[in-house]
Short mmCIF file of C-alpha atoms in Angstrom, two decimals:
data_model
loop_
_atom_site.label_atom_id
_atom_site.label_comp_id
_atom_site.label_asym_id
_atom_site.label_seq_id
_atom_site.Cartn_x
_atom_site.Cartn_y
_atom_site.Cartn_z
CA MET A 17 -40.21 17.09 -19.54
CA LYS A 18 -38.52 19.81 -17.51
CA LYS A 19 -40.47 18.79 -14.42
CA LEU A 20 -39.42 15.18 -14.97
CA PHE A 21 -35.73 15.69 -15.65
CA GLY A 22 -35.17 19.00 -13.86
CA GLU A 23 -32.76 21.72 -14.89
CA LYS A 24 -30.14 20.90 -17.51
CA ILE A 25 -26.89 19.88 -15.85
CA GLN A 26 -23.71 21.41 -17.21
CA PHE A 27 -20.66 19.20 -16.83
CA ASP A 28 -17.02 20.21 -17.19
CA TRP A 29 -16.04 17.86 -19.99
CA LYS A 30 -12.39 17.60 -18.97
CA ILE A 31 -13.31 16.64 -15.41
CA THR A 32 -15.73 14.06 -16.81
CA VAL A 33 -13.02 12.58 -19.01
CA LEU A 34 -10.57 12.47 -16.08
CA ILE A 35 -12.95 10.71 -13.71
CA VAL A 36 -14.43 8.25 -16.20
CA SER A 37 -11.17 7.31 -17.89
CA SER A 38 -9.18 6.93 -14.67
CA THR A 39 -11.92 4.69 -13.23
CA LEU A 40 -11.98 2.55 -16.36
CA LEU A 41 -8.19 2.26 -16.44
CA LEU A 42 -8.10 1.01 -12.84
CA ILE A 43 -10.92 -1.48 -13.51
CA ILE A 44 -9.23 -2.78 -16.65
CA ASN A 45 -6.02 -3.34 -14.73
CA PHE A 46 -7.89 -5.25 -11.99
CA TYR A 47 -9.70 -7.61 -14.36
CA HIS A 48 -6.79 -8.38 -16.67
CA GLY A 49 -3.84 -10.26 -15.22
CA GLN A 50 -1.99 -9.55 -18.43
CA LEU A 51 -3.22 -6.79 -20.68
CA ALA A 52 -1.11 -7.53 -23.76
CA PRO A 53 0.55 -10.75 -25.04
CA TRP A 54 4.04 -9.54 -24.27
CA ALA A 55 5.58 -13.02 -24.38
CA LYS A 56 4.14 -13.58 -27.86
CA TRP A 57 5.32 -10.22 -29.12
CA PHE A 58 8.76 -10.60 -27.56
CA PRO A 59 9.83 -14.28 -27.58
CA GLY A 60 12.27 -15.12 -24.83
CA TRP A 61 10.93 -12.38 -22.56
CA ASN A 62 12.36 -12.67 -19.06
CA ALA A 63 9.30 -12.04 -16.90
CA THR A 64 11.38 -12.48 -13.78
CA ALA A 65 13.69 -9.62 -14.69
CA LEU A 66 10.81 -7.39 -15.83
CA PRO A 67 7.27 -8.56 -14.97
CA THR A 68 4.82 -7.92 -17.77
CA LYS A 69 2.38 -6.36 -15.27
CA ILE A 70 4.73 -3.42 -14.98
CA LEU A 71 4.42 -2.90 -18.73
CA ASP A 72 0.64 -3.06 -18.40
CA HIS A 73 0.77 -0.38 -15.71
CA THR A 74 2.96 1.78 -17.93
CA LEU A 75 0.43 1.56 -20.76
CA LEU A 76 -2.61 2.14 -18.57
CA TYR A 77 -1.31 4.66 -16.06
CA PHE A 78 1.20 6.66 -18.09
CA VAL A 79 0.84 6.24 -21.85
CA ALA A 80 -2.98 6.42 -21.92
CA PRO A 81 -3.27 9.49 -19.63
CA MET A 82 -0.44 11.24 -21.47
CA LEU A 83 -2.17 10.66 -24.80
CA ILE A 84 -5.34 12.17 -23.36
CA VAL A 85 -3.36 15.20 -22.18
CA LEU A 86 -1.74 15.72 -25.57
CA VAL A 87 -4.44 14.65 -28.02
CA VAL A 88 -7.77 15.17 -26.23
CA PHE A 89 -7.06 18.05 -23.85
CA ARG A 90 -4.37 19.58 -26.08
CA GLN A 91 -2.39 20.72 -23.06
CA LYS A 92 1.24 20.59 -22.06
CA PRO A 93 2.45 17.69 -19.85
CA GLY A 94 3.93 20.23 -17.43
CA GLU A 95 0.42 21.38 -16.56
CA PHE A 96 -0.14 17.91 -15.11
CA GLY A 97 2.96 17.84 -12.94
CA PHE A 98 5.27 16.33 -15.57
CA ARG A 99 8.16 18.63 -14.70
CA PHE A 100 10.69 19.18 -11.91
CA GLY A 101 8.77 22.14 -10.53
CA ASN A 102 10.10 23.69 -7.32
CA TRP A 103 13.09 21.36 -7.02
CA LYS A 104 14.61 22.92 -3.89
CA THR A 105 11.41 22.45 -1.92
CA GLY A 106 10.99 19.06 -3.54
CA LEU A 107 14.37 17.77 -2.40
CA PHE A 108 13.81 19.10 1.12
CA LEU A 109 10.41 17.42 1.40
CA THR A 110 11.75 14.20 -0.11
CA ILE A 111 14.63 13.92 2.35
CA SER A 112 12.44 14.95 5.28
CA GLY A 113 9.77 12.44 4.32
CA ILE A 114 12.29 9.62 4.07
CA ILE A 115 13.77 10.43 7.49
CA LEU A 116 10.34 10.53 9.13
CA ILE A 117 8.87 7.42 7.56
CA ALA A 118 11.86 5.04 7.69
CA PRO A 119 11.50 4.16 11.43
CA VAL A 120 7.75 3.54 11.02
CA LEU A 121 8.34 1.25 8.05
CA TRP A 122 11.02 -0.65 9.95
CA LEU A 123 8.75 -1.24 12.93
CA VAL A 124 5.76 -2.29 10.83
CA GLY A 125 7.88 -4.49 8.58
CA HIS A 126 9.29 -6.37 11.56
CA SER A 127 6.01 -6.78 13.40
CA ASN A 128 3.45 -7.47 10.67
CA LYS A 129 3.56 -10.94 9.10
CA ALA A 130 1.18 -9.97 6.30
CA MET A 131 3.62 -7.28 5.18
CA GLN A 132 6.50 -9.75 5.29
CA ASP A 133 4.62 -12.40 3.28
CA TYR A 134 3.49 -9.90 0.67
CA TYR A 135 6.72 -7.99 0.10
CA LYS A 136 9.46 -10.58 0.61
CA PRO A 137 9.01 -12.17 -2.87
CA LEU A 138 9.44 -8.74 -4.52
CA VAL A 139 13.07 -8.30 -3.51
CA SER A 140 14.31 -9.49 -6.91
CA GLY A 141 12.69 -6.44 -8.55
CA LEU A 142 14.79 -3.89 -6.69
CA PRO A 143 15.51 -1.18 -7.46
CA TRP A 144 14.57 -0.51 -11.08
CA ASN A 145 11.38 -2.55 -11.46
CA THR A 146 9.98 -0.77 -8.44
CA LEU A 147 10.85 2.62 -9.88
CA LEU A 148 9.40 1.83 -13.30
CA ASP A 149 6.14 0.59 -11.82
CA LEU A 150 5.74 3.49 -9.41
CA PHE A 151 6.55 6.02 -12.15
CA SER A 152 3.27 5.26 -13.92
CA TRP A 153 1.30 5.01 -10.65
CA GLU A 154 2.53 8.37 -9.44
CA PHE A 155 1.87 10.07 -12.75
CA LEU A 156 -1.71 8.79 -12.74
CA PHE A 157 -2.54 9.96 -9.22
CA ARG A 158 -0.12 12.79 -8.37
CA GLY A 159 0.18 14.12 -11.89
CA TRP A 160 -2.78 13.54 -14.15
CA LEU A 161 -5.58 13.29 -11.58
CA LEU A 162 -4.28 15.78 -9.03
CA PHE A 163 -3.53 18.64 -11.39
CA GLY A 164 -6.43 17.80 -13.69
CA LEU A 165 -8.92 17.97 -10.83
CA ALA A 166 -7.20 20.99 -9.26
CA ARG A 167 -8.27 23.17 -12.18
CA LYS A 168 -11.87 22.76 -10.99
CA PHE A 169 -11.59 21.91 -7.29
CA GLY A 170 -8.37 23.62 -6.18
CA PRO A 171 -6.60 22.05 -3.18
CA GLU A 172 -9.58 19.73 -2.58
CA ALA A 173 -8.05 17.68 -5.40
CA ILE A 174 -5.41 16.49 -2.93
CA TRP A 175 -8.07 14.49 -1.08
CA LEU A 176 -9.97 13.55 -4.24
CA GLN A 177 -7.01 11.81 -5.84
CA ALA A 178 -6.21 10.00 -2.58
CA VAL A 179 -9.51 8.09 -2.68
CA PRO A 180 -8.94 6.01 -5.85
CA PHE A 181 -5.30 5.64 -4.80
CA ALA A 182 -6.40 4.01 -1.53
CA LEU A 183 -9.00 1.80 -3.24
CA ALA A 184 -6.37 0.61 -5.73
CA HIS A 185 -4.49 -0.92 -2.77
CA ILE A 186 -7.29 -3.30 -1.84
CA GLY A 187 -5.77 -6.78 -1.80
CA LYS A 188 -2.54 -5.62 -0.22
CA PRO A 189 -1.89 -6.04 3.55
CA GLU A 190 -4.69 -4.43 5.53
CA ILE A 191 -2.43 -2.23 7.63
CA GLU A 192 -0.96 -0.74 4.47
CA THR A 193 -4.30 -0.27 2.72
CA LEU A 194 -5.80 1.51 5.74
CA SER A 195 -2.92 3.98 5.71
CA THR A 196 -3.06 4.81 2.02
CA ILE A 197 -5.81 7.42 2.23
CA PHE A 198 -3.46 9.43 4.45
CA GLY A 199 -0.34 8.48 2.52
CA GLY A 200 -2.11 9.40 -0.70
CA PHE A 201 -2.97 12.78 0.77
CA ALA A 202 0.64 13.32 1.88
CA PHE A 203 1.99 12.40 -1.55
CA GLY A 204 -0.61 14.67 -3.13
CA TRP A 205 0.34 17.55 -0.88
CA VAL A 206 4.02 17.18 -1.84
CA ALA A 207 3.06 17.22 -5.52
CA TRP A 208 0.80 20.24 -4.95
CA ARG A 209 3.52 22.10 -3.07
CA THR A 210 6.22 21.40 -5.66
CA LYS A 211 3.98 21.43 -8.76
CA SER A 212 5.53 18.12 -9.76
CA PHE A 213 4.84 14.40 -9.42
CA VAL A 214 8.59 13.68 -9.26
CA TYR A 215 9.06 14.16 -5.51
CA PRO A 216 6.18 11.97 -4.33
CA LEU A 217 7.55 9.43 -6.81
CA LEU A 218 10.94 9.50 -5.08
CA ILE A 219 9.35 9.19 -1.63
CA HIS A 220 7.07 6.38 -2.77
CA TRP A 221 10.04 4.62 -4.36
CA PHE A 222 11.86 4.72 -1.03
CA VAL A 223 8.78 3.55 0.90
CA SER A 224 8.23 0.57 -1.37
CA SER A 225 11.90 -0.39 -1.63
CA PHE A 226 12.52 -0.03 2.10
CA ALA A 227 9.42 -2.10 2.92
CA ILE A 228 10.63 -4.88 0.62
CA LEU A 229 14.13 -4.88 2.13
CA VAL A 230 12.76 -5.03 5.67
CA ALA A 231 10.29 -7.78 4.75
CA ALA A 232 13.11 -9.81 3.20
CA GLY A 233 15.16 -9.50 6.40
CA LEU A 234 17.95 -7.60 4.66
CA LEU A 235 17.88 -4.69 7.11
CA GLY A 236 18.11 -6.51 10.42
#
Protein backbone atom coordinates (compact mmCIF):
# COMPACT_ATOMS: atom_id res chain seq x y z
CA MET A 1 0.00 0.00 0.00
CA LYS A 2 2.86 2.37 0.78
CA LYS A 3 4.33 1.80 -2.67
CA LEU A 4 0.94 2.53 -4.23
CA PHE A 5 0.01 5.65 -2.29
CA GLY A 6 3.48 6.89 -1.32
CA GLU A 7 4.39 8.70 1.87
CA LYS A 8 1.59 10.06 4.03
CA ILE A 9 0.92 13.70 3.20
CA GLN A 10 0.53 16.09 6.11
CA PHE A 11 -1.74 19.02 5.39
CA ASP A 12 -2.08 22.23 7.39
CA TRP A 13 -5.77 22.00 8.22
CA LYS A 14 -6.31 25.75 8.45
CA ILE A 15 -4.78 26.32 5.01
CA THR A 16 -6.98 23.53 3.65
CA VAL A 17 -10.08 25.14 5.13
CA LEU A 18 -9.10 28.55 3.72
CA ILE A 19 -8.52 27.30 0.19
CA VAL A 20 -11.48 24.93 -0.03
CA SER A 21 -14.02 27.25 1.60
CA SER A 22 -12.96 30.36 -0.33
CA THR A 23 -13.19 28.41 -3.61
CA LEU A 24 -16.64 27.09 -2.73
CA LEU A 25 -17.87 30.54 -1.70
CA LEU A 26 -16.79 32.05 -5.03
CA ILE A 27 -18.40 29.18 -6.97
CA ILE A 28 -21.66 29.47 -5.02
CA ASN A 29 -21.80 33.18 -5.77
CA PHE A 30 -21.24 32.55 -9.50
CA TYR A 31 -23.98 29.93 -9.84
CA HIS A 32 -26.64 31.67 -7.77
CA GLY A 33 -28.01 34.95 -9.09
CA GLN A 34 -29.78 35.38 -5.77
CA LEU A 35 -28.61 33.36 -2.81
CA ALA A 36 -31.48 34.08 -0.42
CA PRO A 37 -35.15 35.07 -1.02
CA TRP A 38 -34.64 38.59 0.26
CA ALA A 39 -37.81 39.94 -1.37
CA LYS A 40 -39.87 37.23 0.33
CA TRP A 41 -38.29 37.83 3.70
CA PHE A 42 -38.55 41.61 3.40
CA PRO A 43 -41.70 42.57 1.44
CA GLY A 44 -41.39 45.89 -0.32
CA TRP A 45 -37.62 45.58 -0.63
CA ASN A 46 -36.20 48.28 -2.88
CA ALA A 47 -33.69 46.33 -4.97
CA THR A 48 -32.77 49.48 -6.85
CA ALA A 49 -31.65 51.25 -3.68
CA LEU A 50 -29.84 48.17 -2.35
CA PRO A 51 -29.36 45.26 -4.79
CA THR A 52 -29.84 41.90 -3.14
CA LYS A 53 -26.58 40.66 -4.70
CA ILE A 54 -24.72 42.95 -2.34
CA LEU A 55 -26.39 41.17 0.58
CA ASP A 56 -25.37 37.84 -0.92
CA HIS A 57 -21.77 39.04 -1.13
CA THR A 58 -21.92 40.18 2.49
CA LEU A 59 -23.08 36.72 3.60
CA LEU A 60 -20.60 34.81 1.47
CA TYR A 61 -17.52 37.02 1.65
CA PHE A 62 -17.76 38.52 5.13
CA VAL A 63 -20.16 36.69 7.44
CA ALA A 64 -19.09 33.17 6.44
CA PRO A 65 -15.31 33.82 6.64
CA MET A 66 -15.72 35.69 9.91
CA LEU A 67 -17.65 32.78 11.40
CA ILE A 68 -14.84 30.45 10.35
CA VAL A 69 -12.30 32.75 12.01
CA LEU A 70 -14.26 32.90 15.26
CA VAL A 71 -15.81 29.44 15.52
CA VAL A 72 -13.54 27.10 13.54
CA PHE A 73 -10.10 28.71 13.86
CA ARG A 74 -10.88 30.30 17.24
CA GLN A 75 -8.75 33.32 16.40
CA LYS A 76 -9.20 37.05 16.71
CA PRO A 77 -10.49 39.02 13.69
CA GLY A 78 -7.50 41.35 14.01
CA GLU A 79 -5.22 38.48 13.03
CA PHE A 80 -6.95 38.53 9.64
CA GLY A 81 -6.54 42.24 8.99
CA PHE A 82 -9.81 43.30 10.64
CA ARG A 83 -8.26 46.32 12.34
CA PHE A 84 -6.86 49.74 11.47
CA GLY A 85 -3.27 48.55 11.74
CA ASN A 86 -0.57 51.05 10.83
CA TRP A 87 -2.96 53.91 10.07
CA LYS A 88 -0.34 56.55 9.27
CA THR A 89 1.24 54.40 6.58
CA GLY A 90 -2.23 53.35 5.49
CA LEU A 91 -3.43 56.90 4.91
CA PHE A 92 -0.24 57.79 3.04
CA LEU A 93 -0.53 54.77 0.75
CA THR A 94 -4.23 55.38 0.22
CA ILE A 95 -3.77 59.00 -0.84
CA SER A 96 -0.74 58.17 -2.96
CA GLY A 97 -2.56 55.32 -4.67
CA ILE A 98 -5.54 57.52 -5.48
CA ILE A 99 -3.32 60.24 -6.97
CA LEU A 100 -1.43 57.74 -9.13
CA ILE A 101 -4.39 55.76 -10.41
CA ALA A 102 -6.92 58.54 -11.07
CA PRO A 103 -5.37 59.69 -14.42
CA VAL A 104 -5.14 56.09 -15.66
CA LEU A 105 -8.78 55.44 -14.79
CA TRP A 106 -9.84 58.64 -16.52
CA LEU A 107 -8.02 57.74 -19.72
CA VAL A 108 -9.29 54.16 -19.80
CA GLY A 109 -12.83 55.20 -18.91
CA HIS A 110 -12.94 57.67 -21.79
CA SER A 111 -11.37 55.38 -24.38
CA ASN A 112 -12.83 51.95 -23.63
CA LYS A 113 -16.46 51.41 -24.66
CA ALA A 114 -16.71 48.11 -22.77
CA MET A 115 -15.87 49.93 -19.54
CA GLN A 116 -18.46 52.59 -20.28
CA ASP A 117 -21.20 50.06 -21.08
CA TYR A 118 -20.47 48.00 -17.98
CA TYR A 119 -20.13 50.75 -15.39
CA LYS A 120 -22.54 53.45 -16.54
CA PRO A 121 -25.66 51.64 -15.18
CA LEU A 122 -24.05 51.40 -11.72
CA VAL A 123 -24.05 55.14 -11.06
CA SER A 124 -27.24 54.91 -8.98
CA GLY A 125 -25.40 52.79 -6.39
CA LEU A 126 -22.87 55.46 -5.48
CA PRO A 127 -21.39 55.84 -3.01
CA TRP A 128 -22.70 53.54 -0.29
CA ASN A 129 -23.70 50.45 -2.27
CA THR A 130 -20.23 50.38 -3.75
CA LEU A 131 -18.63 50.62 -0.32
CA LEU A 132 -20.85 47.93 1.18
CA ASP A 133 -20.14 45.52 -1.66
CA LEU A 134 -16.39 46.12 -1.68
CA PHE A 135 -16.20 45.78 2.11
CA SER A 136 -16.98 42.07 1.90
CA TRP A 137 -14.80 41.56 -1.21
CA GLU A 138 -11.80 43.19 0.42
CA PHE A 139 -12.21 41.28 3.65
CA LEU A 140 -12.30 37.99 1.74
CA PHE A 141 -9.15 38.63 -0.30
CA ARG A 142 -7.08 41.20 1.61
CA GLY A 143 -8.14 40.08 5.06
CA TRP A 144 -9.14 36.47 5.39
CA LEU A 145 -7.15 34.92 2.54
CA LEU A 146 -4.07 37.14 2.68
CA PHE A 147 -3.39 36.90 6.39
CA GLY A 148 -4.63 33.32 6.63
CA LEU A 149 -2.23 32.18 3.92
CA ALA A 150 0.59 34.39 5.21
CA ARG A 151 0.89 32.26 8.34
CA LYS A 152 2.16 29.43 6.13
CA PHE A 153 3.55 31.15 3.04
CA GLY A 154 4.70 34.56 4.30
CA PRO A 155 4.75 37.37 1.71
CA GLU A 156 4.05 34.86 -1.09
CA ALA A 157 0.45 35.13 0.12
CA ILE A 158 0.27 38.53 -1.59
CA TRP A 159 0.44 36.81 -4.99
CA LEU A 160 -1.62 33.82 -3.89
CA GLN A 161 -4.64 35.89 -2.93
CA ALA A 162 -4.38 37.91 -6.15
CA VAL A 163 -5.10 34.82 -8.30
CA PRO A 164 -8.68 34.07 -7.15
CA PHE A 165 -9.29 37.84 -7.03
CA ALA A 166 -8.40 38.11 -10.72
CA LEU A 167 -10.44 35.04 -11.68
CA ALA A 168 -13.47 36.46 -9.84
CA HIS A 169 -13.43 39.35 -12.33
CA ILE A 170 -14.05 37.14 -15.36
CA GLY A 171 -17.11 38.53 -17.10
CA LYS A 172 -16.13 42.14 -16.52
CA PRO A 173 -14.45 44.23 -19.28
CA GLU A 174 -11.35 42.45 -20.54
CA ILE A 175 -9.00 45.37 -19.98
CA GLU A 176 -10.03 45.47 -16.32
CA THR A 177 -9.82 41.71 -15.80
CA LEU A 178 -6.33 41.54 -17.31
CA SER A 179 -5.14 44.19 -14.86
CA THR A 180 -6.58 42.60 -11.74
CA ILE A 181 -3.73 40.17 -11.10
CA PHE A 182 -1.49 43.22 -10.70
CA GLY A 183 -4.12 45.31 -8.96
CA GLY A 184 -4.81 42.41 -6.61
CA PHE A 185 -1.11 42.22 -5.81
CA ALA A 186 -0.98 45.98 -5.17
CA PHE A 187 -4.00 45.85 -2.87
CA GLY A 188 -2.48 42.85 -1.11
CA TRP A 189 0.81 44.63 -0.63
CA VAL A 190 -0.95 47.62 0.95
CA ALA A 191 -2.79 45.28 3.32
CA TRP A 192 0.46 43.44 4.12
CA ARG A 193 2.29 46.70 4.77
CA THR A 194 -0.41 48.14 7.01
CA LYS A 195 -1.60 44.85 8.57
CA SER A 196 -5.15 45.86 7.67
CA PHE A 197 -7.68 45.34 4.88
CA VAL A 198 -9.09 48.84 5.48
CA TYR A 199 -6.69 50.77 3.24
CA PRO A 200 -6.99 48.58 0.13
CA LEU A 201 -10.73 48.85 0.73
CA LEU A 202 -10.54 52.64 0.58
CA ILE A 203 -8.40 52.56 -2.57
CA HIS A 204 -10.66 49.99 -4.22
CA TRP A 205 -13.71 52.08 -3.28
CA PHE A 206 -12.18 55.07 -5.03
CA VAL A 207 -11.20 53.01 -8.10
CA SER A 208 -14.68 51.59 -8.51
CA SER A 209 -16.51 54.85 -7.80
CA PHE A 210 -14.24 56.90 -10.05
CA ALA A 211 -14.60 54.37 -12.89
CA ILE A 212 -18.39 54.55 -12.61
CA LEU A 213 -18.42 58.36 -12.62
CA VAL A 214 -16.15 58.51 -15.67
CA ALA A 215 -18.20 55.87 -17.49
CA ALA A 216 -21.38 57.83 -16.79
CA GLY A 217 -19.82 60.98 -18.26
CA LEU A 218 -20.05 62.86 -14.97
CA LEU A 219 -16.35 63.78 -14.92
CA GLY A 220 -15.93 65.30 -18.36
